[in-house]
C-alpha positions as semicolon CSV with decimal commas, in nm:
position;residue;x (nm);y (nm);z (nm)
1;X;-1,649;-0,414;-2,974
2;X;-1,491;-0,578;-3,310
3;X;-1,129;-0,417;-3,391
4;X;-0,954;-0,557;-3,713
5;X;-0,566;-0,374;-3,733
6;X;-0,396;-0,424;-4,056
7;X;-0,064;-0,449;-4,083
8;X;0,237;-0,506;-4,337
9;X;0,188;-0,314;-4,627
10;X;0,425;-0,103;-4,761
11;X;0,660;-0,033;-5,059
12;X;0,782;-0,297;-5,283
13;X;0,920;-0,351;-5,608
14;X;0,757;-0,510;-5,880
15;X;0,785;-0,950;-5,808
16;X;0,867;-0,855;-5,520
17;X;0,619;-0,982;-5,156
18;X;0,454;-0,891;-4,888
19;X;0,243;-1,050;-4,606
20;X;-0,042;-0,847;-4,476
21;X;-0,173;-0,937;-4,099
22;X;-0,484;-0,865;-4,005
23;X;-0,532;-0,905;-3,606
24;X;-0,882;-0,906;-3,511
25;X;-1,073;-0,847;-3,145
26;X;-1,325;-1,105;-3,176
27;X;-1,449;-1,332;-2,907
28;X;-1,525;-1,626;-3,167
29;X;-1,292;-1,556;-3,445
30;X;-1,288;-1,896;-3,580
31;X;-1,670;-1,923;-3,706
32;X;-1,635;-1,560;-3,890
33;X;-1,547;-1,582;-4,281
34;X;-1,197;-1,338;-4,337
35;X;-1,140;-1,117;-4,638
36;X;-0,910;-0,866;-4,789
37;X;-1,064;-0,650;-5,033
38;X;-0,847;-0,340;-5,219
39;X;-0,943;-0,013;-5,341
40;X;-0,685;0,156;-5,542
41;X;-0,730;0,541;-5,594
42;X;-1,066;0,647;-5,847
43;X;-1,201;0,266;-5,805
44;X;-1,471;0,051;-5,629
45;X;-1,291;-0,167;-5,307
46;X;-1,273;-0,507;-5,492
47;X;-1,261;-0,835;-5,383
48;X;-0,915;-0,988;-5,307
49;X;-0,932;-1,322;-5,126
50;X;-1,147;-1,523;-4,847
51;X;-1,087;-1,812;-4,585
52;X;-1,436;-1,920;-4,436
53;X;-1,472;-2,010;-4,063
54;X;-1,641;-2,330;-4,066
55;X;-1,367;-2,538;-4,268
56;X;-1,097;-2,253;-4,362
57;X;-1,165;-2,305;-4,715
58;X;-1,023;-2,005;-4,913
59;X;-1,146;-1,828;-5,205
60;X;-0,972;-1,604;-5,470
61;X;-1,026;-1,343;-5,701
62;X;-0,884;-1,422;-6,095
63;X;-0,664;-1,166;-6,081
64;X;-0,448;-1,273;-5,796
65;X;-0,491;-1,639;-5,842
66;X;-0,174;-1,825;-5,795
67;X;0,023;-1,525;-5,647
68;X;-0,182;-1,458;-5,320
69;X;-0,259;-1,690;-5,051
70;X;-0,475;-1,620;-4,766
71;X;-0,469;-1,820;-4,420
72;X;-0,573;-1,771;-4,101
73;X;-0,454;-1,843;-3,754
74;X;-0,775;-1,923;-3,520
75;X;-0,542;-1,965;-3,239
76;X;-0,368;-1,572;-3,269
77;X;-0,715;-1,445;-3,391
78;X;-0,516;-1,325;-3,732
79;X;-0,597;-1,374;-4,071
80;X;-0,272;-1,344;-4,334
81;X;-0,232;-1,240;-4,691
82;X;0,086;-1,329;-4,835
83;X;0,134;-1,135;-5,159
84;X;0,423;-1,260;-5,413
85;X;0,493;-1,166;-5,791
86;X;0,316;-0,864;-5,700
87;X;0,276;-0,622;-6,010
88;X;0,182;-0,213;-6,026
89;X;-0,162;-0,320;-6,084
90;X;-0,174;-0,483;-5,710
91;X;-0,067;-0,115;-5,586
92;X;-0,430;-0,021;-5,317
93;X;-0,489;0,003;-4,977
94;X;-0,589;-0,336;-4,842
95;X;-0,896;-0,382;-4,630
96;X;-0,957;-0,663;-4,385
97;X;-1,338;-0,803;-4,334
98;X;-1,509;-1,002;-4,074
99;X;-1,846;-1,147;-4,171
100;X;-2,028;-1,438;-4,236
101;X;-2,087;-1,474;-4,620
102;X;-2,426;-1,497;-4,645
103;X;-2,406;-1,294;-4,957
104;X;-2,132;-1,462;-5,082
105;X;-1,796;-1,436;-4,975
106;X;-1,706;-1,218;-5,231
107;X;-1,937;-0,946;-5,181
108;X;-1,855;-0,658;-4,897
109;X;-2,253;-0,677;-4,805
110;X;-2,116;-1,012;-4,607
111;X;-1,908;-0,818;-4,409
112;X;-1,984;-0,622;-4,148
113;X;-1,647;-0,532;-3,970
114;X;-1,372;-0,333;-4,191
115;X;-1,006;-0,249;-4,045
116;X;-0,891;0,075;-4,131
117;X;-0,663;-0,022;-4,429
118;X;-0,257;-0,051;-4,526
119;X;-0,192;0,069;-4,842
120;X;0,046;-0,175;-5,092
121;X;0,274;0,055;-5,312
122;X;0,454;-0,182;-5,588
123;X;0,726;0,008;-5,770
124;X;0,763;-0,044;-6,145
């Protein structure tokens, strides 16, 4: 059975960081595409960012472009999200994703594990 545990979030001022971890229970880790979507309170989960098994290419939403980086760690079976100049409008719960993009990486019909969530508070 797929488990994906999220951890790191947490409270943080505004430019301020964070690194999300997302440790995941899966027997061939490195072939599956990884994303972090958000979903901040009254709004549709949104894409966030992407790293894609085959050649750990990485994708990125506009609005965090340049301030989040996503890696992964095929070895520890994690997938990271390091967050920096975050701003209130980064405040959500942050979801990690396990699929294989063949909808795109960017929509959640590619994935078709979800961890539980860690929500992201940033302080104004």
């Amino acid at each position: 059975q797929v488990q994906l545990v999220e951890s790191g979030g947490g409270l943080v001022q505004a430019g301020g960081s964070l690194r999300l971890s997302c440790a995941a229970s899966i027997r061939t880790f490195n072939v599956y595409t990884m994303g972090w979507f958000r979903q901040a309170p009254g709004e549709e989960r949104q894409f966030v960012a992407a790293t894609v098994g085959r050649d750990s290419s990485t994708y990125y939403a506009d609005s965090v472009k340049g301030r989040f980086t996503v890696s992964r760690d095929n070895a520890k079976n994690t997938v990271y999200l390091q967050m920096n100049n975050l701003k209130p409008e980064d405040a959500a719960v942050y979801y990690c994703a396990a699929g294989f993009s063949n909808l795109g990486y960017a929509s959640m019909r590619s994935y078709g594990y979800w961890g539980q969530g860690t929500q992201v508070t940033v302080s104004s």
